Amino acid sequence: MQLLYETYLKFLLFFVFLFVKQLSWAETGTNPLTNISYVNSLGYPFKYPYLSSNGLPVETSFKFPSPLPSMPSDGGNFGKRSIDMGGLEVTQISISNSTSHRVWRTYEGGPDNMGVSIFEPTTIPRNFFKLGFYAQPNNRQLFGWILVAKDVSGSNLRPPVDYTEVGNTTTLLIKQEGPAYFWQPLCPNGYHAVGLYVTTSPMKPSLGQNSISCVRSDLTEQSEADTWVWRIKDMTISSLRPATRGVEATGVFTGTFSCKQLNFLPHPPPLFCLKNTKFDLSSMPSENQTRVLFKTYSPWIYLHPKEDFLPSSVNWVFANGALLHKKGNESIPVPIHPNGSNLPQGGCNDDLFWLDYLVDKKAREKVKRGDLESTKVYLHIKPMFGATFTDIVVWLFFPYNGNAHLKFLFIKSLSLGNIGEHVGDWEHVTLRISNFNGELWRVYFSEHSGGTLVDACDLEFMQGGNKPVVYSSLHGHAMFSKPGVVLQGGGKSGIRNDMARSDKCFDAGIGYEVIAGPGVVEPPWLNYFRKWGPRVHYRIDIFLNSVAKILPIFLRKGLRKLINKIPLEMRGQDGPTGPKVKVTWTGDEQYS
Ligand SMILES: *[C@@H]1O[C@H](CO)[C@@H](O)[C@H](O)[C@H]1NC(C)=O
Ligand SMILES: *[C@@H]1O[C@H](CO)[C@@H](O)[C@H](O)[C@H]1NC(C)=O
Ligand SMILES: *[C@@H]1O[C@H](CO)[C@@H](O)[C@H](O)[C@H]1NC(C)=O
Ligand SMILES: *[C@@H]1O[C@H](CO)[C@@H](O)[C@H](O)[C@H]1NC(C)=O
Ligand SMILES: *[C@@H]1O[C@H](CO)[C@@H](O)[C@H](O)[C@H]1NC(C)=O
Ligand SMILES: *[C@@H]1O[C@H](CO)[C@@H](O)[C@H](O)[C@H]1NC(C)=O
């Protein structure tokens, strides 16, 4: 009897617990993008956040805070809406309710479990043909584009000979607007498919006027999955990007997507992207146009309020006590000319030369602290995706990188001694701008040895303008799109990246210098390929031993494991190199 009573009481308590938890879900179930809150009676708070389209971010089109500037015209093809790619003339259709028709939508799966929407471009210029449909997660405002093409020769575009189904959502028990069927064009010999067709009926799309086109194979290139757009159960939708990317690569980001459904078609035929066979750089912005673009989109950079190590111009560092050291002659370092003209040029990142600051404590400390007044950013103008886009890479120089801090279980911030400290720290953010219309598409934030691409619709803009806000992390100076704390290393412990607004901030558009790009004369310091600081070896063991004394034994192993996950650059095994030595100099930002 007693036992039964206890069991009963436990059950009662459990349900009271569930009820209370339910209330708190109602409190936390607010979508910060829309402020729409929801309560879920099934007990899975984030399973069905949206029971209808109301309030889904994708229902609103993204708009830049300010109108885009008009471009000074100078005879080039930048901003002319269409690009001659040799055999095909191509134009970019911005997806909106006036250019496109939504074919299908689901309210589940994908980022934030808000589902995906699929659009067919419908308002396209005369004689242009669509090459595929566009897919976007519903957790973002509608913002994207797709390319459509015009056949210049009469034999470069062909209708498909048939369609093959690559997936459907009939068996997925998800909240959706009827099932969707995904069709891949089967192309005539010598032609390739670039995108998919989507229907809401099981009938194959017709091969007539409204079909999507196949592209002659020599005007296409291999593509690969870019970002994940939607995934649920056995089905994945990914946007596609050229497999080979970089300043010399001809592959064009086309804006289409692929659909993979496990066990549907074991080997669906591949999808391709367009190729710019002409690639004459005439679509790149001129010097004057670049100036207008940078004035419009120059990032607004916030340093952390506790930041000790500010950026500076490189010339300020050279003028304030940077020395060139040479292997074998370590005791007699040479002062660097303020314009960097006596830095060794070319070669490779061997250890023959390196920079360091004056030994005198006071002078050294001064250089390390940087100088916001003199700070300049350095721009590298890169063609991307066969010169259909321009990357404006914004490089910042910090004379010194401060030490790292760890969050470890309940310890909020554990200083890692001198681990992470080094002379000479190059960081960058990249603006990726459409050469069709001058619109900012994405911004890349470099974060240690990786980084994040953020679409313009997810950026924070400085009040009233189109300047994205960038947060530089405390001491490490990694670039982030949001304030807050990001832990590197995964889970609840890791290296801290602390970002916050402060009065240590500046508009990168105020002081800048274009250092590289078509027709630009490069400053001598850019072609210095050795290290901007001495190679350092942090004594991780000494640090661990000193910390171990204050940690309970059962935590020491965890700390050691975490430290071993710290990226190599933080462990000092490779010194800081200049912009031109990084793989991204000629490659894409995301090279893996
Ligand atoms: C959401 O609510 C918060 C606080 O009530 C407010 O500051 C914010 O502006 C709101 N966001 C939107 C998109 O309405
Ligand atoms: C298109 O979208 C805009 C903004 O999102 C909205 O104001 C307008 O009413 C929509 N038009 C149609 C025809 O749906
Ligand atoms: C660039 O702009 C300046 C004035 O801002 C003008 O004098 C010059 O002619 C322009 N250059 C070209 C190539 O259009
Ligand atoms: C939909 O997909 C299922 C497999 O998931 C397949 O058996 C079925 O034939 C497809 N339906 C249509 C109408 O294509
Ligand atoms: C060492 O530096 C001194 C002073 O700059 C120079 O005269 C000498 O030639 C250098 N020796 C070597 C081996 O580079
Ligand atoms: C750099 O400065 C040195 C003297 O410090 C001068 O001789 C040289 O001409 C300068 N070079 C350039 C490219 O300005």
XYZ file of C-alpha atoms and ligand atoms in Angstrom:
676
model
C 0.000 0.000 0.000
C 2.761 2.351 1.063
C 4.678 1.587 -2.126
C 1.654 2.267 -4.293
C 1.122 5.566 -2.572
C 4.720 6.606 -3.173
C 4.530 5.669 -6.812
C 1.357 7.660 -7.128
C 2.996 10.680 -5.522
C 5.975 10.396 -7.840
C 3.706 10.348 -10.855
C 1.842 13.363 -9.565
C 5.071 15.262 -9.031
C 6.223 14.287 -12.500
C 3.098 15.740 -14.090
C 3.336 18.905 -12.017
C 6.917 19.146 -13.260
C 5.792 18.689 -16.861
C 3.112 21.325 -16.411
C 5.540 23.864 -14.988
C 8.001 23.067 -17.724
C 5.265 23.581 -20.275
C 4.679 27.070 -18.882
C 8.309 27.899 -19.165
C 8.315 26.654 -22.750
C 5.559 29.071 -23.487
C 7.862 31.729 -22.167
C 10.936 30.692 -24.100
C 9.198 29.727 -27.301
C 9.564 33.150 -28.838
C 11.115 33.587 -32.171
C 13.506 36.529 -31.788
C 13.191 37.377 -35.468
C 9.479 37.951 -35.299
C 8.623 38.020 -31.586
C 5.886 35.478 -32.247
C 5.581 33.077 -29.365
C 3.977 29.698 -29.348
C 3.003 26.955 -26.966
C 3.192 23.368 -27.961
C 0.828 20.924 -26.385
C 2.749 17.837 -27.448
C 5.657 18.594 -25.173
C 8.257 19.116 -27.897
C 8.786 22.822 -27.740
C 10.551 23.357 -31.019
C 8.961 20.663 -33.117
C 6.176 22.674 -34.735
C 7.101 26.288 -34.238
C 4.946 27.528 -37.087
C 1.589 26.009 -37.833
C 0.968 28.420 -40.670
C 2.966 30.787 -42.819
C 2.100 33.704 -40.567
C 5.188 35.349 -39.241
C 7.717 33.146 -41.013
C 10.723 35.355 -41.768
C 10.682 34.228 -45.414
C 7.282 35.877 -45.892
C 9.037 39.249 -45.882
C 11.514 40.294 -48.534
C 14.816 41.556 -47.220
C 15.545 45.185 -47.993
C 18.796 47.018 -47.446
C 18.349 49.823 -44.902
C 19.234 52.426 -47.546
C 18.780 52.528 -51.304
C 21.800 51.271 -53.205
C 23.963 53.986 -54.750
C 24.018 54.649 -58.452
C 27.323 53.653 -59.947
C 29.538 56.106 -61.784
C 29.594 54.876 -65.345
C 32.959 54.507 -66.996
C 32.544 52.298 -70.012
C 33.008 48.965 -68.195
C 30.362 46.275 -67.746
C 30.031 46.364 -63.969
C 26.462 46.829 -62.753
C 25.046 46.439 -66.258
C 22.611 43.689 -65.139
C 23.854 41.131 -67.625
C 27.229 39.534 -68.286
C 28.482 38.060 -71.537
C 29.966 34.718 -70.598
C 30.888 33.701 -74.136
C 28.049 31.860 -75.827
C 25.583 32.781 -73.108
C 24.395 36.109 -71.868
C 23.412 35.767 -68.237
C 21.377 37.916 -65.881
C 20.594 37.692 -62.192
C 16.960 37.459 -61.050
C 16.433 38.580 -57.448
C 13.838 36.303 -55.911
C 10.802 38.254 -54.734
C 7.060 37.969 -55.051
C 7.205 40.186 -58.134
C 9.783 38.097 -60.020
C 9.018 34.611 -58.787
C 6.285 32.230 -57.897
C 6.418 30.103 -54.776
C 5.885 26.518 -55.803
C 6.026 24.761 -52.464
C 6.600 25.285 -48.788
C 6.962 23.146 -45.703
C 6.971 24.295 -42.090
C 9.373 21.696 -40.759
C 13.008 20.726 -41.084
C 15.883 22.948 -42.094
C 17.558 25.655 -40.026
C 15.601 26.409 -36.822
C 13.129 23.738 -37.935
C 11.131 26.335 -39.847
C 11.081 24.539 -43.189
C 11.946 25.592 -46.696
C 10.328 27.450 -49.612
C 10.882 26.774 -53.280
C 10.511 29.443 -55.942
C 10.269 29.394 -59.697
C 11.599 32.504 -61.442
C 8.676 33.699 -63.574
C 9.356 37.281 -64.617
C 12.423 36.921 -66.786
C 13.628 39.111 -69.636
C 12.649 38.235 -73.211
C 14.676 35.444 -74.774
C 16.161 34.414 -71.435
C 15.558 30.904 -70.107
C 15.456 29.524 -66.612
C 17.958 26.847 -65.637
C 16.451 25.691 -62.361
C 14.432 26.689 -59.315
C 15.544 28.468 -56.127
C 15.312 27.073 -52.574
C 15.647 28.986 -49.321
C 15.194 28.149 -45.632
C 12.153 29.822 -44.064
C 14.098 31.087 -41.058
C 15.466 34.034 -43.036
C 13.889 36.914 -44.846
C 13.452 36.243 -48.543
C 16.809 37.117 -50.064
C 18.440 35.309 -52.914
C 18.828 35.134 -56.632
C 19.150 32.779 -59.530
C 20.757 33.190 -62.938
C 18.836 32.923 -66.201
C 20.526 32.691 -69.591
C 20.121 33.795 -73.172
C 21.521 31.728 -75.988
C 23.826 33.860 -78.120
C 24.617 31.277 -80.812
C 21.396 29.301 -81.101
C 22.909 25.981 -80.011
C 23.962 26.622 -76.413
C 20.631 26.002 -74.677
C 18.321 23.042 -75.339
C 15.116 21.799 -73.740
C 15.524 18.480 -71.895
C 14.516 15.266 -73.644
C 12.825 14.016 -70.498
C 12.706 14.453 -66.713
C 13.636 11.931 -64.070
C 12.294 12.092 -60.525
C 15.025 12.453 -57.884
C 12.791 12.623 -54.815
C 9.361 13.424 -53.421
C 7.911 14.256 -50.035
C 4.811 12.019 -50.233
C 6.020 9.643 -47.560
C 7.416 12.287 -45.204
C 4.961 12.943 -42.417
C 5.639 16.635 -42.267
C 3.627 19.790 -42.182
C 3.695 20.823 -45.837
C 1.595 22.381 -48.550
C 0.896 19.091 -50.281
C 3.739 16.855 -51.435
C 6.533 18.150 -53.654
C 8.150 16.225 -56.510
C 11.727 16.994 -57.552
C 12.647 16.470 -61.208
C 16.001 16.504 -62.900
C 16.179 17.287 -66.625
C 17.609 14.529 -68.809
C 19.588 16.428 -71.405
C 20.434 15.738 -75.040
C 23.956 14.441 -75.679
C 26.576 17.128 -75.089
C 24.321 19.146 -72.748
C 24.157 19.327 -68.967
C 21.476 20.039 -66.377
C 22.123 22.961 -64.010
C 19.075 22.869 -61.741
C 15.919 21.048 -60.732
C 12.231 21.490 -61.523
C 9.726 21.133 -58.688
C 6.022 20.289 -59.006
C 3.246 19.671 -56.541
C 1.601 17.032 -58.679
C 3.052 13.631 -59.567
C 2.888 14.530 -63.266
C 6.213 15.075 -65.024
C 6.843 18.703 -65.995
C 6.115 19.380 -69.663
C 9.022 19.698 -72.080
C 7.533 22.789 -73.693
C 8.107 26.511 -73.388
C 7.954 26.544 -69.581
C 10.634 23.892 -69.133
C 14.051 24.574 -67.656
C 16.932 24.463 -70.125
C 19.985 22.288 -70.530
C 23.318 24.003 -71.217
C 25.971 22.914 -73.726
C 28.516 21.026 -71.672
C 31.536 23.183 -72.528
C 29.688 26.125 -70.955
C 29.318 24.279 -67.654
C 31.556 23.098 -64.832
C 31.383 20.641 -61.991
C 29.386 21.820 -58.982
C 29.186 20.680 -55.363
C 26.928 21.193 -52.350
C 27.334 24.647 -50.812
C 25.182 25.375 -47.793
C 22.612 23.060 -46.401
C 19.156 24.484 -47.115
C 16.845 21.819 -45.762
C 17.107 18.346 -44.329
C 14.522 16.062 -42.858
C 14.556 12.328 -42.457
C 16.119 10.915 -45.629
C 15.922 14.058 -47.755
C 18.496 16.854 -48.182
C 18.343 20.033 -50.233
C 21.623 21.902 -50.752
C 22.444 24.999 -52.740
C 25.175 24.437 -55.312
C 28.488 26.197 -55.877
C 31.288 25.630 -58.382
C 33.619 22.866 -57.214
C 36.672 24.894 -58.306
C 36.730 28.411 -56.915
C 39.260 31.231 -56.761
C 40.401 34.346 -58.578
C 41.261 32.397 -61.726
C 38.417 29.894 -61.624
C 35.733 30.211 -64.282
C 32.911 28.357 -62.463
C 29.847 30.539 -61.849
C 27.579 30.298 -58.822
C 24.241 29.743 -60.543
C 21.766 29.868 -57.641
C 20.230 26.424 -58.170
C 20.014 23.530 -55.718
C 20.212 19.768 -55.562
C 17.923 17.283 -53.838
C 19.099 13.945 -52.481
C 16.720 11.344 -51.146
C 18.262 8.223 -49.710
C 17.231 5.040 -51.492
C 15.327 6.929 -54.145
C 17.840 7.084 -56.961
C 21.094 5.505 -55.830
C 23.095 7.566 -58.328
C 21.208 10.642 -59.497
C 22.855 12.225 -62.546
C 25.123 15.162 -61.583
C 24.079 18.813 -61.712
C 26.475 21.410 -63.115
C 27.080 25.118 -62.733
C 27.673 27.672 -65.473
C 31.155 28.562 -66.674
C 32.350 31.972 -67.795
C 34.289 31.029 -70.914
C 34.930 34.662 -71.786
C 36.203 35.759 -68.357
C 37.707 39.067 -69.517
C 37.258 40.908 -66.185
C 35.270 43.664 -67.931
C 32.450 43.000 -65.447
C 34.676 43.960 -62.511
C 34.153 47.361 -60.878
C 36.450 50.214 -61.959
C 38.523 52.148 -59.449
C 35.806 54.772 -59.089
C 33.085 52.147 -58.785
C 35.095 50.286 -56.151
C 35.341 53.512 -54.197
C 31.559 53.949 -54.295
C 31.012 50.301 -53.336
C 33.339 50.545 -50.373
C 31.844 53.826 -49.250
C 28.460 52.075 -49.259
C 29.353 48.761 -47.613
C 32.515 49.471 -45.608
C 32.209 47.503 -42.369
C 31.849 49.223 -39.051
C 34.310 47.454 -36.759
C 33.786 47.130 -33.016
C 36.631 46.148 -30.725
C 35.897 44.731 -27.304
C 35.688 47.296 -24.449
C 38.495 45.444 -22.635
C 40.691 45.186 -25.717
C 44.331 45.957 -24.916
C 45.732 45.391 -28.371
C 44.300 47.769 -30.957
C 44.937 47.755 -34.697
C 47.195 50.220 -36.489
C 48.458 50.938 -39.951
C 51.499 48.913 -40.972
C 53.436 52.114 -41.590
C 52.803 53.184 -38.006
C 54.348 49.946 -36.781
C 57.333 50.304 -39.114
C 57.859 53.879 -37.937
C 57.506 52.972 -34.257
C 60.083 50.281 -33.848
C 59.538 47.201 -35.993
C 62.780 45.381 -36.710
C 63.736 42.887 -39.355
C 65.579 39.884 -37.994
C 67.702 37.571 -40.066
C 68.622 34.004 -39.265
C 72.313 33.766 -38.435
C 72.471 37.470 -37.630
C 69.915 37.541 -34.804
C 71.806 40.026 -32.673
C 71.800 42.799 -35.299
C 68.188 43.376 -36.412
C 67.575 46.120 -38.975
C 64.974 48.891 -38.558
C 62.285 48.787 -41.231
C 61.727 51.853 -43.433
C 58.355 53.465 -42.684
C 57.206 52.445 -46.177
C 58.470 48.890 -45.777
C 60.754 49.204 -48.792
C 63.658 47.294 -47.222
C 61.640 44.168 -46.438
C 62.892 41.160 -48.395
C 60.585 40.561 -51.363
C 59.168 37.254 -52.539
C 60.631 33.922 -51.521
C 58.505 31.752 -49.312
C 57.479 31.350 -45.715
C 60.812 29.913 -44.557
C 62.338 31.060 -41.278
C 65.092 33.130 -42.869
C 63.571 36.461 -41.788
C 61.004 37.590 -39.242
C 59.784 40.810 -37.693
C 59.868 41.739 -34.036
C 59.552 44.918 -32.014
C 62.123 46.859 -29.999
C 63.394 45.094 -26.890
C 63.085 48.239 -24.777
C 60.093 47.537 -22.568
C 58.377 50.881 -22.907
C 58.851 51.202 -26.645
C 57.781 47.606 -27.169
C 54.642 48.034 -25.080
C 53.701 51.101 -27.105
C 53.879 49.225 -30.404
C 51.992 46.249 -28.998
C 49.068 48.444 -27.943
C 48.496 49.610 -31.538
C 47.116 52.945 -32.609
C 43.495 53.459 -33.568
C 44.253 56.931 -34.970
C 46.559 55.606 -37.663
C 44.466 52.526 -38.395
C 43.820 51.844 -42.030
C 42.306 48.832 -43.662
C 43.868 47.313 -46.754
C 41.673 46.207 -49.635
C 42.259 43.343 -52.014
C 39.876 43.337 -54.979
C 39.266 39.795 -56.246
C 37.114 38.436 -59.071
C 35.005 35.552 -57.803
C 32.876 32.946 -59.606
C 34.221 33.816 -63.050
C 34.065 37.570 -62.314
C 30.301 37.492 -61.771
C 31.082 38.636 -58.224
C 33.692 40.891 -56.650
C 35.271 40.077 -53.325
C 36.491 43.157 -51.499
C 38.769 41.624 -48.896
C 39.247 44.022 -45.991
C 42.531 43.302 -44.188
C 43.297 44.670 -40.725
C 46.627 44.650 -39.005
C 46.958 44.286 -35.244
C 50.542 44.738 -33.997
C 49.887 42.228 -31.227
C 47.588 39.317 -30.482
C 46.687 39.002 -26.791
C 46.560 35.805 -24.786
C 43.687 33.353 -24.894
C 41.119 32.621 -22.222
C 39.308 29.387 -21.665
C 35.862 28.601 -20.408
C 36.174 25.297 -18.659
C 33.069 23.762 -17.114
C 32.160 26.030 -14.194
C 35.228 28.283 -14.628
C 33.998 31.222 -16.671
C 37.318 32.590 -17.782
C 40.682 30.971 -17.214
C 43.692 32.893 -18.501
C 46.014 30.665 -20.523
C 49.124 32.529 -19.438
C 50.972 33.635 -22.527
C 49.368 31.030 -24.769
C 47.971 32.722 -27.862
C 50.156 35.819 -27.580
C 52.139 36.746 -30.640
C 53.570 39.662 -32.584
C 51.782 40.571 -35.829
C 48.170 39.562 -36.375
C 46.417 39.802 -39.746
C 42.624 39.438 -39.841
C 40.034 39.996 -42.547
C 36.400 40.305 -43.496
C 35.268 39.993 -47.092
C 32.403 41.737 -48.870
C 31.029 39.623 -51.727
C 29.279 41.903 -54.199
C 27.292 41.070 -57.341
C 28.806 42.390 -60.564
C 25.337 42.275 -62.128
C 23.830 44.929 -59.861
C 26.349 46.030 -57.213
C 24.347 44.433 -54.406
C 26.135 43.020 -51.358
C 25.328 39.309 -51.212
C 27.403 37.902 -48.358
C 30.094 38.839 -45.881
C 32.825 36.447 -44.807
C 34.109 36.746 -41.242
C 37.552 35.212 -40.646
C 37.710 33.361 -37.357
C 41.098 31.852 -36.514
C 41.845 29.312 -39.224
C 38.248 29.193 -40.514
C 35.360 31.583 -40.753
C 31.683 32.145 -41.476
C 29.808 33.396 -44.542
C 26.759 35.431 -43.573
C 24.084 36.463 -46.083
C 23.273 40.176 -46.190
C 19.780 39.490 -44.805
C 21.349 38.117 -41.603
C 23.797 40.975 -41.046
C 23.505 43.758 -38.546
C 23.786 47.121 -40.296
C 25.022 50.338 -38.806
C 22.127 52.652 -38.155
C 20.415 53.840 -41.292
C 23.075 52.726 -43.742
C 24.249 49.651 -45.578
C 27.442 49.228 -43.583
C 27.624 45.802 -41.904
C 28.666 45.663 -38.256
C 31.700 43.510 -37.444
C 32.787 42.485 -33.958
C 36.441 41.734 -33.350
C 36.959 39.268 -30.508
C 38.885 40.243 -27.380
C 42.664 39.632 -27.801
C 42.303 37.113 -30.645
C 40.662 39.636 -33.010
C 38.603 36.993 -34.817
C 35.725 38.551 -36.751
C 32.091 37.868 -35.864
C 28.731 39.165 -37.054
C 27.176 39.261 -33.593
C 28.158 40.330 -30.079
C 28.315 37.693 -27.338
C 30.521 34.736 -26.496
C 31.514 31.986 -28.904
C 33.393 28.996 -27.528
C 35.928 27.357 -29.770
C 36.451 23.682 -29.142
C 32.867 22.594 -29.016
C 30.433 22.026 -26.183
C 30.326 23.900 -22.920
C 34.072 24.414 -22.669
C 36.526 25.999 -25.056
C 38.577 29.030 -25.996
C 36.530 32.155 -25.367
C 35.774 34.618 -28.146
C 34.231 37.657 -26.467
C 32.562 40.256 -28.647
C 30.861 43.483 -27.583
C 30.229 47.045 -28.654
C 32.457 49.729 -27.243
C 33.717 53.180 -28.095
C 36.768 51.538 -29.630
C 35.234 51.357 -33.076
C 35.664 52.762 -36.536
C 34.214 52.867 -40.014
C 36.654 50.985 -42.247
C 35.642 53.296 -45.078
C 37.363 56.283 -43.469
C 40.967 55.170 -43.823
C 41.716 52.567 -46.428
C 44.162 51.720 -49.158
C 43.610 49.416 -52.115
C 46.695 47.202 -52.059
C 45.937 44.576 -54.670
C 43.653 43.847 -57.583
C 43.517 44.333 -61.329
C 45.853 47.234 -62.181
C 46.834 48.082 -58.592
C 50.455 48.837 -57.600
C 51.231 46.716 -54.543
C 53.121 48.177 -51.560
C 56.461 46.432 -50.816
C 55.288 45.058 -47.466
C 52.639 42.992 -49.264
C 55.334 40.986 -51.016
C 57.173 40.253 -47.805
C 56.316 36.545 -47.479
C 58.023 35.729 -44.201
C 56.558 35.961 -40.725
C 55.338 39.211 -39.187
C 56.432 37.999 -35.775
C 58.927 35.517 -34.312
C 57.960 31.879 -34.129
C 56.774 31.141 -30.612
C 56.596 27.971 -28.585
C 54.132 28.087 -25.781
C 54.941 25.895 -22.841
C 51.601 24.201 -22.675
C 52.879 21.619 -20.219
C 54.086 24.249 -17.777
C 50.720 25.925 -17.988
C 48.862 22.662 -17.476
C 50.997 21.740 -14.503
C 50.413 25.082 -12.852
C 46.673 24.881 -13.381
C 46.533 21.230 -12.457
C 47.534 22.105 -8.910
C 44.288 23.983 -8.365
C 42.035 21.564 -10.227
C 40.595 18.362 -8.813
C 42.224 15.305 -10.408
C 39.123 14.189 -12.262
C 39.028 17.501 -14.155
C 42.669 17.574 -15.215
C 42.210 15.025 -17.959
C 39.338 17.010 -19.433
C 41.412 20.176 -19.427
C 44.321 18.427 -21.125
C 41.973 17.084 -23.770
C 40.527 20.533 -24.368
C 43.965 22.134 -24.660
C 44.926 19.561 -27.246
C 41.991 20.680 -29.348
C 43.273 24.268 -29.485
C 44.071 25.177 -33.085
C 47.721 25.033 -34.069
C 48.017 28.770 -34.671
C 47.030 29.343 -31.042
C 49.708 26.951 -29.941
C 52.241 29.030 -31.798
C 53.466 26.299 -34.084
C 53.129 28.548 -37.088
C 54.000 32.206 -36.940
C 51.760 34.958 -38.306
C 52.093 35.431 -42.034
C 50.923 38.323 -44.192
C 47.773 38.474 -46.354
C 49.410 37.194 -49.525
C 50.642 34.007 -47.914
C 47.163 32.886 -46.818
C 45.451 30.267 -48.995
C 42.485 32.562 -49.450
C 44.590 35.140 -51.296
C 43.951 33.437 -54.623
C 41.365 30.925 -53.452
C 37.808 31.197 -52.238
C 37.202 32.077 -48.600
C 35.832 28.607 -48.020
C 38.386 26.423 -49.643
C 37.482 23.114 -48.045
C 11.075 41.954 -30.080
O 10.839 42.346 -28.763
C 11.907 43.041 -28.165
C 11.562 43.296 -26.685
O 10.200 43.344 -26.486
C 12.176 44.334 -28.925
O 13.268 45.030 -28.386
C 12.469 43.994 -30.379
O 12.627 45.169 -31.136
C 11.344 43.159 -30.973
N 11.738 42.717 -32.307
C 10.921 42.809 -33.365
C 11.451 42.266 -34.641
O 9.799 43.283 -33.307
C 5.182 41.301 -52.001
O 6.000 41.477 -50.853
C 5.943 42.768 -50.309
C 6.973 42.865 -49.200
O 7.316 41.647 -48.659
C 4.534 43.034 -49.817
O 4.459 44.323 -49.268
C 3.572 42.903 -50.985
O 2.255 43.025 -50.530
C 3.736 41.546 -51.663
N 2.946 41.527 -52.867
C 2.233 40.493 -53.230
C 1.519 40.616 -54.535
O 2.153 39.481 -52.546
C 36.846 58.899 -61.451
O 36.239 59.935 -60.717
C 36.913 61.179 -60.799
C 36.192 62.188 -59.932
O 35.725 61.623 -58.764
C 36.961 61.653 -62.235
O 37.692 62.849 -62.313
C 37.608 60.595 -63.108
O 37.545 60.970 -64.457
C 36.920 59.249 -62.919
N 37.644 58.240 -63.641
C 37.098 57.469 -64.577
C 37.995 56.484 -65.239
O 35.923 57.533 -64.850
C 7.421 9.091 -54.339
O 8.512 8.489 -53.677
C 8.323 7.158 -53.319
C 9.556 6.706 -52.579
O 9.819 7.556 -51.488
C 8.099 6.313 -54.528
O 7.871 4.964 -54.157
C 6.907 6.845 -55.304
O 6.793 6.150 -56.527
C 7.052 8.304 -55.586
N 5.785 8.790 -56.089
C 5.644 9.358 -57.265
C 4.277 9.722 -57.661
O 6.574 9.568 -57.970
C 74.667 41.108 -40.173
O 74.138 42.451 -40.051
C 75.115 43.475 -40.265
C 74.445 44.828 -40.019
O 73.263 44.982 -40.716
C 75.669 43.362 -41.675
O 76.689 44.323 -41.864
C 76.210 41.966 -41.907
O 76.622 41.802 -43.252
C 75.162 40.917 -41.582
N 75.707 39.584 -41.709
C 75.068 38.614 -42.348
C 75.746 37.290 -42.358
O 73.990 38.796 -42.920
C 60.729 54.359 -48.983
O 61.503 55.091 -48.056
C 62.884 55.189 -48.357
C 63.574 55.953 -47.255
O 63.038 55.645 -46.014
C 63.045 55.912 -49.701
O 64.416 55.943 -50.050
C 62.254 55.165 -50.761
O 62.282 55.891 -51.983
C 60.823 54.969 -50.361
N 60.166 54.105 -51.329
C 58.933 54.330 -51.788
C 58.427 53.320 -52.779
O 58.265 55.243 -51.425
